[in-house]
Structure formats: structure tokens, C-alpha cells
Amino acid sequence: MSVTFQAPGRANLIGEHTDHTDGLVLPAAIDRGITLRAELGGDRIAVTSDVVEEVVDVAADGSEMPEGGFGRFVAAVAAELDEAGRSPVGLTGTLSSDLPQGAGLSSSAAVEVVIAVALCAAADLALEPMELAALCRRAEHRAVGVPSGIMDQAASILGRADHAVLLDCGTLEHEVVPLPAGHGLLIMDTGVRRQLETSGYAARTEELAAALPVLEGRRPAEVDPEELPGLLAQLEAVPARRLRHVVTENARVRQTVAAFAADDRARIGELFAAGHASLRDDFEVSVPELDTMVELAVDAGATGARMTGAGFGGAAIALVVDDRLQEVTEVVAARYRERHPDREPALYRCVAADGAGRRD
Ligand code: GLA
């Protein structure tokens, strides 16, 4: 008997590049993701995909690691689960996706999570949600060596329809937060592709790490932005900019949660704009195409817009009141094509969705 599992992608509303220093994030799982239809059992994990031509066939205990492709994520998840004590029961299945790859919507985390959920079901293993997220994060490191944080995997697991997830990546405390009423999420894929493993992600984490000693053991999330002038004066220019982004971004997460609760749309717009500017100027992970998307969405009437995910390409998001969504989508797509004729944008209207699980 075949069974179906699905793990959503995520759109981060705010709290970007804060998770790798144990900070605050506010992502939502979205109604697009990766689906696995599989027969459970056997001692191999045999997976094909309707997105890429790759046939994965690895030992159920994760002891064989393919050299490239999505099979690395499959094998790494199996290896992490093996270390967590899972009995090596395999599966045979097919992955399908309605999540654009390389767009900054966490397609690799969704693959890890859907495989993990299915392998847990195959071996009758129950893990706590954050234990599963941490395991999938370790699998990402094992598979591609990127020092990413826990946000993407946690969002894919903890998501709730119509809500964002406020997660403290240090304490792992989390709660769901209602999204502003009467709003939809518009995802604006620039068409600029990147993979975390070849992006500047690891370089940014190293530059930030060079700044952390001035905090004397505190996390950036524990620093009041008013302390910044004194702290930054002790640093070289690049680490100082990286730290300023992360400290102010953690503050913006708290402020955005308050603005959502107060339905203060002007404030949401200001916070998203400040977050984008900080990623562009201080963390230096935006690209001109992302800046264009944000500018066009705001000009067309979005409540707020900013790049989402790691940057270096990928997508921006906008919060837009429902009755303007159609118009904003059309205007942004048309103007973006005029400004970047060499790029093919893709705009998706999304809603916040439930986290990963069995779907039949
Ligand atoms: C990628 C990583 C996440 C996070 C974001 C930036 O999506 O996988 O852990 O660091 O970038 O916020």
C-alpha cells in the first residue's frame, strides 16, 4: 500500500540570517512543498523524482552517500536517523514538487523533512518536532556542508495554516502568531538561481563570527540595539556591518510580532523596508533583482515587502491586502520584465499552511 507525505516550503516573514547565531525568526510554512508517495519497507531507500532525472538507491541506514544531487539529502537524513536509533527500514517512492528549486523557499529542507517523516513512519519511530528539525538540520550539514541554521526545517515541521512561527533558535521555544487579517502572501521569484553551497552563505557566517567576541558570550538577540555604537567601535568595518544587521534584525522580529498583533500596517511596512535595507547594505546578501522586486511591490501598494531566505538571488515576499493581490501581482510582473529583460520572474500567491505530515 502506498502512502503520501508532504513537507511544505517556507517563506520567512522577518528574522533573516539570525538563526545561525541562535536568534529569532518568523517564518511561515507555505501551501507549496515536496510530496513523497511511497511504499514503506525493505532495506533500501529507492527514490525517483519528477523534477530531476536522478535515481536514488541507498542503504536504509544511510551508510552509502551519493556524490551529488538530492540523494545526498536522502542518505544524510537516513544516517542521522540511524544515529538517533531508528531501525533501518527502507521505502520505495517518488518525490514531486510544486516548490521552485533554488528560489530561497527551502526546497532542500522540504526534501529532508519529507524523507525524515516517511522514514520515521516506516520504522514506527516518533520524534518530538524540534528533535526532528534539529536532525534534519544536521543532515543538511552532513549532505552539503553548509553551516545553515534551524529555521527552514523548523518552519516546515511547525507551520500552521494562517500563522507564522515565532521561534527562538537558541532556546528552541516557539509559538504561532496569526498573520495580519485580510492579507495574502505574494512570493516574487527573481529568476536568479543560487544554491546555498555555492553562495556566500558560509562567508557571511564567518564574517559575523569575527564580530561575536565583543558580545562576551551573549547572543546577538540579547543585545539592545542602543548598545551598538559602543560595540561596533571595537570592530573592523565588515564584521561591524554584519553584527549591526543581526542585532537590529532580532529587534525587528519582536517589533513585527507587536505590529501584527496591533494590525499596524504602516509599521509592518517600515519594518519590512528596514529589514530589506539592512540585508542589502549591512549583511550584503541582496542582489539588484531582489531590490527591484521589493521596490515594485511597495510602489504597487503592498503593505510590506522584503527579500526572503538566504539571498544572493531567489525570491522576495510581500504582504498584500487580499483585494489588491491581483493588481500588485500583474503590475510587479510587468515592470520587473521591463527592468530585467534577461530574467524570467515567477510570482506565486500563497497562504500559510500546516507543517509536514502524512496526507492521506
Ligand atoms: C537559509 C538557511 C537558513 C537561514 C536563512 C537566512 O535559508 O538555510 O538557516 O539562515 O538562509 O535567514
Short mmCIF file of C-alpha atoms and ligand atoms in Angstrom, two decimals:
data_model
loop_
_atom_site.label_atom_id
_atom_site.label_comp_id
_atom_site.label_asym_id
_atom_site.label_seq_id
_atom_site.Cartn_x
_atom_site.Cartn_y
_atom_site.Cartn_z
CA MET A 1 0.00 0.00 0.00
CA SER A 2 1.45 3.36 -0.87
CA VAL A 3 1.23 6.30 1.48
CA THR A 4 1.68 10.03 0.90
CA PHE A 5 3.71 12.52 2.94
CA GLN A 6 4.21 16.21 2.28
CA ALA A 7 6.62 18.81 3.66
CA PRO A 8 6.00 22.48 2.87
CA GLY A 9 8.50 25.10 1.80
CA ARG A 10 8.71 28.26 3.86
CA ALA A 11 8.62 31.99 3.41
CA ASN A 12 10.41 33.86 6.16
CA LEU A 13 8.47 37.00 7.10
CA ILE A 14 11.36 38.52 9.02
CA GLY A 15 14.40 37.44 11.04
CA GLU A 16 16.89 36.78 8.25
CA HIS A 17 20.37 35.45 8.93
CA THR A 18 19.57 35.43 12.63
CA ASP A 19 19.17 31.67 13.08
CA HIS A 20 22.84 30.76 12.73
CA THR A 21 23.62 32.82 15.83
CA ASP A 22 20.69 31.38 17.80
CA GLY A 23 18.38 34.34 17.21
CA LEU A 24 14.71 34.98 16.48
CA VAL A 25 12.91 34.11 13.24
CA LEU A 26 9.33 34.47 12.00
CA PRO A 27 8.77 32.11 9.05
CA ALA A 28 5.54 30.63 7.71
CA ALA A 29 5.16 27.25 6.03
CA ILE A 30 3.51 27.79 2.64
CA ASP A 31 0.99 25.83 0.59
CA ARG A 32 3.68 24.56 -1.76
CA GLY A 33 6.18 21.89 -0.99
CA ILE A 34 7.57 18.43 -1.67
CA THR A 35 5.36 15.35 -1.73
CA LEU A 36 6.55 11.75 -1.37
CA ARG A 37 4.37 8.85 -2.41
CA ALA A 38 5.98 5.66 -1.20
CA GLU A 39 5.64 2.02 -0.26
CA LEU A 40 7.24 1.54 3.15
CA GLY A 41 9.52 -1.44 3.86
CA GLY A 42 12.63 -3.25 2.57
CA ASP A 43 16.26 -2.43 3.35
CA ARG A 44 16.87 0.17 0.60
CA ILE A 45 15.66 3.73 0.15
CA ALA A 46 14.82 3.94 -3.54
CA VAL A 47 13.51 7.33 -4.63
CA THR A 48 12.91 8.92 -8.00
CA SER A 49 11.80 12.47 -8.62
CA ASP A 50 9.52 14.02 -11.18
CA VAL A 51 11.62 17.20 -11.03
CA VAL A 52 15.15 15.94 -11.76
CA GLU A 53 16.36 12.87 -13.57
CA GLU A 54 18.05 11.14 -10.70
CA VAL A 55 17.51 7.67 -9.30
CA VAL A 56 18.47 7.42 -5.65
CA ASP A 57 19.10 3.98 -4.19
CA VAL A 58 20.87 3.98 -0.83
CA ALA A 59 21.03 1.70 2.21
CA ALA A 60 18.23 2.31 4.70
CA ASP A 61 20.79 3.03 7.45
CA GLY A 62 22.28 5.90 5.40
CA SER A 63 25.67 4.22 5.19
CA GLU A 64 26.09 4.98 1.46
CA MET A 65 26.46 8.63 0.43
CA PRO A 66 25.89 9.58 -3.25
CA GLU A 67 28.39 12.09 -4.65
CA GLY A 68 25.90 14.70 -5.78
CA GLY A 69 22.25 15.53 -6.28
CA PHE A 70 19.30 15.22 -3.90
CA GLY A 71 20.36 11.68 -2.96
CA ARG A 72 22.85 13.29 -0.57
CA PHE A 73 19.97 14.75 1.45
CA VAL A 74 18.14 11.41 1.46
CA ALA A 75 21.21 9.48 2.63
CA ALA A 76 22.16 12.12 5.21
CA VAL A 77 18.69 12.05 6.77
CA ALA A 78 18.84 8.25 6.93
CA ALA A 79 22.30 8.39 8.55
CA GLU A 80 21.15 10.93 11.16
CA LEU A 81 18.07 8.82 11.92
CA ASP A 82 20.30 5.78 12.27
CA GLU A 83 22.35 7.64 14.88
CA ALA A 84 19.07 8.53 16.61
CA GLY A 85 18.33 4.80 16.93
CA ARG A 86 15.92 4.22 14.05
CA SER A 87 15.72 0.65 12.77
CA PRO A 88 16.84 0.57 9.12
CA VAL A 89 13.52 0.11 7.33
CA GLY A 90 13.53 1.43 3.75
CA LEU A 91 10.97 2.70 1.27
CA THR A 92 10.38 2.91 -2.47
CA GLY A 93 8.80 6.09 -3.75
CA THR A 94 8.61 9.18 -5.93
CA LEU A 95 9.10 12.79 -4.97
CA SER A 96 7.10 15.52 -6.64
CA SER A 97 7.31 19.24 -6.07
CA ASP A 98 5.35 22.40 -6.65
CA LEU A 99 8.09 24.42 -4.94
CA PRO A 100 10.53 26.26 -7.18
CA GLN A 101 14.10 24.98 -6.62
CA GLY A 102 16.84 27.43 -5.69
CA ALA A 103 14.35 30.23 -5.10
CA GLY A 104 15.08 30.65 -1.40
CA LEU A 105 11.92 28.80 -0.34
CA SER A 106 13.77 25.92 1.33
CA SER A 107 13.37 23.16 -1.19
CA SER A 108 16.29 21.22 0.31
CA ALA A 109 14.85 21.44 3.83
CA ALA A 110 11.47 20.24 2.50
CA VAL A 111 13.20 17.20 0.93
CA GLU A 112 14.97 16.43 4.21
CA VAL A 113 11.79 16.79 6.22
CA VAL A 114 9.55 14.74 3.93
CA ILE A 115 12.11 11.91 3.85
CA ALA A 116 12.56 12.09 7.62
CA VAL A 117 8.83 11.97 8.29
CA ALA A 118 8.41 8.99 5.94
CA LEU A 119 11.40 7.09 7.36
CA CYS A 120 10.10 7.65 10.90
CA ALA A 121 6.73 6.26 9.84
CA ALA A 122 8.40 3.30 8.12
CA ALA A 123 10.19 2.33 11.34
CA ASP A 124 7.41 3.39 13.71
CA LEU A 125 9.64 5.99 15.35
CA ALA A 126 8.12 9.09 16.97
CA LEU A 127 10.37 12.14 17.46
CA GLU A 128 9.47 15.48 19.00
CA PRO A 129 9.03 18.23 16.37
CA MET A 130 12.16 20.18 17.33
CA GLU A 131 14.19 16.99 17.64
CA LEU A 132 13.19 16.17 14.07
CA ALA A 133 14.05 19.70 12.91
CA ALA A 134 17.49 19.55 14.56
CA LEU A 135 18.13 16.17 12.98
CA CYS A 136 17.22 17.47 9.51
CA ARG A 137 19.46 20.49 10.03
CA ARG A 138 22.36 18.17 10.87
CA ALA A 139 21.51 16.20 7.72
CA GLU A 140 21.85 19.41 5.65
CA HIS A 141 25.32 19.96 7.10
CA ARG A 142 26.25 16.35 6.51
CA ALA A 143 24.97 16.41 2.92
CA VAL A 144 26.38 19.71 1.65
CA GLY A 145 28.50 21.14 4.46
CA VAL A 146 26.59 24.43 4.69
CA PRO A 147 26.51 25.88 8.23
CA SER A 148 22.84 26.83 7.96
CA GLY A 149 20.55 27.41 10.93
CA ILE A 150 17.45 25.51 12.01
CA MET A 151 14.81 27.89 10.64
CA ASP A 152 13.90 26.15 7.38
CA GLN A 153 13.47 22.68 8.82
CA ALA A 154 11.61 24.02 11.88
CA ALA A 155 9.21 26.05 9.71
CA SER A 156 8.45 23.06 7.51
CA ILE A 157 7.63 20.99 10.59
CA LEU A 158 5.95 23.55 12.89
CA GLY A 159 3.91 25.52 10.30
CA ARG A 160 0.25 26.27 10.97
CA ALA A 161 -2.41 27.44 8.50
CA ASP A 162 -2.82 31.25 8.56
CA HIS A 163 0.01 31.67 11.07
CA ALA A 164 3.71 32.39 11.19
CA VAL A 165 6.01 30.60 13.64
CA LEU A 166 7.93 32.73 16.12
CA LEU A 167 10.97 30.64 17.00
CA ASP A 168 13.86 31.40 19.31
CA CYS A 169 16.64 29.37 17.68
CA GLY A 170 18.67 29.47 20.91
CA THR A 171 16.13 28.18 23.42
CA LEU A 172 14.02 26.45 20.71
CA GLU A 173 10.90 27.96 22.30
CA HIS A 174 8.25 28.61 19.70
CA GLU A 175 4.70 29.84 19.29
CA VAL A 176 2.41 30.51 16.37
CA VAL A 177 1.43 34.09 15.55
CA PRO A 178 -1.62 34.97 13.41
CA LEU A 179 -0.76 36.68 10.14
CA PRO A 180 -2.34 40.09 9.56
CA ALA A 181 -6.04 39.64 8.74
CA GLY A 182 -7.17 40.16 5.16
CA HIS A 183 -3.68 39.73 3.72
CA GLY A 184 -2.15 37.29 1.29
CA LEU A 185 1.48 36.39 0.76
CA LEU A 186 2.98 37.14 -2.60
CA ILE A 187 6.21 35.34 -3.43
CA MET A 188 8.22 37.07 -6.11
CA ASP A 189 10.88 34.82 -7.58
CA THR A 190 13.51 36.90 -9.38
CA GLY A 191 14.60 34.04 -11.63
CA VAL A 192 18.15 34.45 -10.25
CA ARG A 193 19.17 30.97 -9.14
CA ARG A 194 21.65 30.00 -6.45
CA GLN A 195 22.49 27.09 -4.22
CA LEU A 196 23.48 27.63 -0.63
CA GLU A 197 26.60 25.52 -1.06
CA THR A 198 27.97 27.81 -3.78
CA SER A 199 26.62 31.09 -2.38
CA GLY A 200 28.37 33.44 0.04
CA TYR A 201 26.40 31.93 2.95
CA ALA A 202 29.39 30.35 4.71
CA ALA A 203 31.49 33.50 4.18
CA ARG A 204 28.81 35.63 5.85
CA THR A 205 28.65 33.35 8.88
CA GLU A 206 32.45 33.60 9.21
CA GLU A 207 32.44 37.40 8.92
CA LEU A 208 29.75 37.55 11.58
CA ALA A 209 31.67 35.12 13.81
CA ALA A 210 34.60 37.55 13.76
CA ALA A 211 32.36 40.14 15.46
CA LEU A 212 30.91 37.92 18.19
CA PRO A 213 33.77 38.15 20.75
CA VAL A 214 32.72 41.75 21.57
CA LEU A 215 29.45 40.33 22.93
CA GLU A 216 31.40 38.38 25.58
CA GLY A 217 29.20 35.29 25.38
CA ARG A 218 25.84 36.94 24.78
CA ARG A 219 23.85 36.08 21.68
CA PRO A 220 23.10 38.97 19.27
CA ALA A 221 19.40 38.50 20.18
CA GLU A 222 20.27 39.54 23.75
CA VAL A 223 21.86 42.85 22.71
CA ASP A 224 19.85 46.07 22.79
CA PRO A 225 20.38 47.98 19.51
CA GLU A 226 21.17 51.05 21.65
CA GLU A 227 24.39 49.35 22.71
CA LEU A 228 25.57 49.08 19.13
CA PRO A 229 27.66 52.26 18.81
CA GLY A 230 29.97 51.19 21.64
CA LEU A 231 30.24 47.61 20.41
CA LEU A 232 30.78 48.44 16.75
CA ALA A 233 33.54 50.91 17.57
CA GLN A 234 35.68 47.93 18.62
CA LEU A 235 35.32 46.18 15.25
CA GLU A 236 36.63 46.34 11.70
CA ALA A 237 34.12 47.64 9.15
CA VAL A 238 32.91 44.32 7.69
CA PRO A 239 32.27 42.40 10.93
CA ALA A 240 30.70 45.58 12.34
CA ARG A 241 28.17 45.72 9.49
CA ARG A 242 27.35 42.02 9.83
CA LEU A 243 26.75 42.36 13.57
CA ARG A 244 24.65 45.51 13.16
CA HIS A 245 22.36 43.62 10.79
CA VAL A 246 21.87 40.71 13.15
CA VAL A 247 21.26 42.77 16.29
CA THR A 248 18.78 45.10 14.59
CA GLU A 249 17.09 42.19 12.77
CA ASN A 250 16.41 40.35 16.03
CA ALA A 251 14.80 43.55 17.33
CA ARG A 252 12.72 43.80 14.15
CA VAL A 253 11.32 40.30 14.73
CA ARG A 254 9.96 41.36 18.12
CA GLN A 255 8.67 44.63 16.68
CA THR A 256 6.97 42.83 13.77
CA VAL A 257 5.16 40.45 16.12
CA ALA A 258 3.88 43.52 18.01
CA ALA A 259 2.88 45.27 14.76
CA PHE A 260 1.00 42.14 13.59
CA ALA A 261 -0.88 41.99 16.91
CA ALA A 262 -1.78 45.69 16.67
CA ASP A 263 -2.64 45.36 12.94
CA ASP A 264 -0.39 48.38 12.43
CA ARG A 265 0.11 48.20 8.68
CA ALA A 266 2.27 51.28 8.37
CA ARG A 267 4.65 49.87 10.97
CA ILE A 268 4.76 46.48 9.22
CA GLY A 269 5.76 48.30 6.03
CA GLU A 270 8.51 50.23 7.84
CA LEU A 271 9.92 47.13 9.49
CA PHE A 272 10.00 45.12 6.26
CA ALA A 273 11.69 48.05 4.48
CA ALA A 274 14.27 48.41 7.24
CA GLY A 275 14.90 44.66 7.21
CA HIS A 276 15.49 44.64 3.48
CA ALA A 277 17.80 47.67 3.62
CA SER A 278 19.82 46.03 6.38
CA LEU A 279 20.22 42.80 4.36
CA ARG A 280 21.24 44.85 1.33
CA ASP A 281 23.62 47.30 2.99
CA ASP A 282 24.88 45.63 6.18
CA PHE A 283 24.69 41.89 5.57
CA GLU A 284 25.21 42.37 1.81
CA VAL A 285 23.19 39.40 0.58
CA SER A 286 20.70 41.12 -1.71
CA VAL A 287 21.05 41.44 -5.49
CA PRO A 288 19.65 44.21 -7.73
CA GLU A 289 16.80 41.95 -8.89
CA LEU A 290 15.62 41.44 -5.28
CA ASP A 291 15.84 45.19 -4.65
CA THR A 292 13.70 45.77 -7.75
CA MET A 293 11.03 43.29 -6.63
CA VAL A 294 10.78 44.94 -3.21
CA GLU A 295 10.59 48.45 -4.66
CA LEU A 296 7.96 47.48 -7.25
CA ALA A 297 5.77 45.66 -4.74
CA VAL A 298 5.75 48.60 -2.33
CA ASP A 299 5.08 51.08 -5.15
CA ALA A 300 2.19 48.90 -6.32
CA GLY A 301 0.58 49.00 -2.87
CA ALA A 302 1.94 46.08 -0.84
CA THR A 303 1.74 46.55 2.93
CA GLY A 304 5.35 45.40 3.22
CA ALA A 305 7.99 43.67 1.08
CA ARG A 306 11.49 42.30 1.60
CA MET A 307 13.83 39.62 0.31
CA THR A 308 13.31 36.24 1.95
CA GLY A 309 15.75 33.42 2.68
CA ALA A 310 19.49 33.48 2.32
CA GLY A 311 19.64 35.98 -0.56
CA PHE A 312 22.19 36.00 -3.42
CA GLY A 313 19.16 35.54 -5.72
CA GLY A 314 15.92 33.69 -5.08
CA ALA A 315 12.71 35.37 -4.02
CA ALA A 316 11.28 38.37 -2.23
CA ILE A 317 7.94 38.31 -0.40
CA ALA A 318 5.21 40.86 0.01
CA LEU A 319 2.25 41.05 2.37
CA VAL A 320 -0.62 42.40 0.33
CA VAL A 321 -4.26 43.08 1.24
CA ASP A 322 -6.44 40.49 -0.46
CA ASP A 323 -8.29 42.79 -2.80
CA ARG A 324 -5.07 44.27 -4.17
CA LEU A 325 -3.28 40.98 -4.74
CA GLN A 326 -4.31 40.57 -8.35
CA GLU A 327 -3.28 44.09 -9.31
CA VAL A 328 0.02 44.03 -7.40
CA THR A 329 0.91 40.68 -8.97
CA GLU A 330 0.27 41.93 -12.51
CA VAL A 331 2.00 45.29 -12.06
CA VAL A 332 5.11 43.82 -10.42
CA ALA A 333 5.49 41.09 -13.07
CA ALA A 334 5.15 43.55 -15.96
CA ARG A 335 7.50 46.19 -14.53
CA TYR A 336 10.08 43.62 -13.46
CA ARG A 337 10.26 42.30 -17.03
CA GLU A 338 10.88 45.86 -18.25
CA ARG A 339 13.66 46.41 -15.74
CA HIS A 340 15.31 42.98 -16.09
CA PRO A 341 14.50 41.72 -19.60
CA ASP A 342 17.07 38.93 -19.25
CA ARG A 343 15.25 37.41 -16.23
CA GLU A 344 12.10 35.33 -16.09
CA PRO A 345 10.19 36.20 -12.90
CA ALA A 346 7.59 33.92 -11.34
CA LEU A 347 5.01 35.29 -8.90
CA TYR A 348 3.04 33.00 -6.62
CA ARG A 349 0.18 33.86 -4.31
CA CYS A 350 0.49 31.70 -1.22
CA VAL A 351 -1.15 31.14 2.11
CA ALA A 352 0.45 29.98 5.34
CA ALA A 353 -0.04 26.24 5.66
CA ASP A 354 0.25 23.39 8.14
CA GLY A 355 3.61 21.70 8.71
CA ALA A 356 4.82 18.37 7.34
CA GLY A 357 2.93 15.15 7.78
CA ARG A 358 1.04 12.29 6.26
CA ARG A 359 -1.51 13.49 3.75
CA ASP A 360 -3.78 10.52 3.03
C1 GLA B 1 18.91 29.82 4.55
C2 GLA B 1 19.30 28.92 5.70
C3 GLA B 1 18.54 29.31 6.98
C4 GLA B 1 18.69 30.81 7.25
C5 GLA B 1 18.38 31.63 6.01
C6 GLA B 1 18.67 33.10 6.20
O1 GLA B 1 17.56 29.62 4.22
O2 GLA B 1 19.03 27.57 5.40
O3 GLA B 1 19.01 28.53 8.05
O4 GLA B 1 19.97 31.10 7.74
O5 GLA B 1 19.12 31.19 4.89
O6 GLA B 1 17.82 33.65 7.15
#
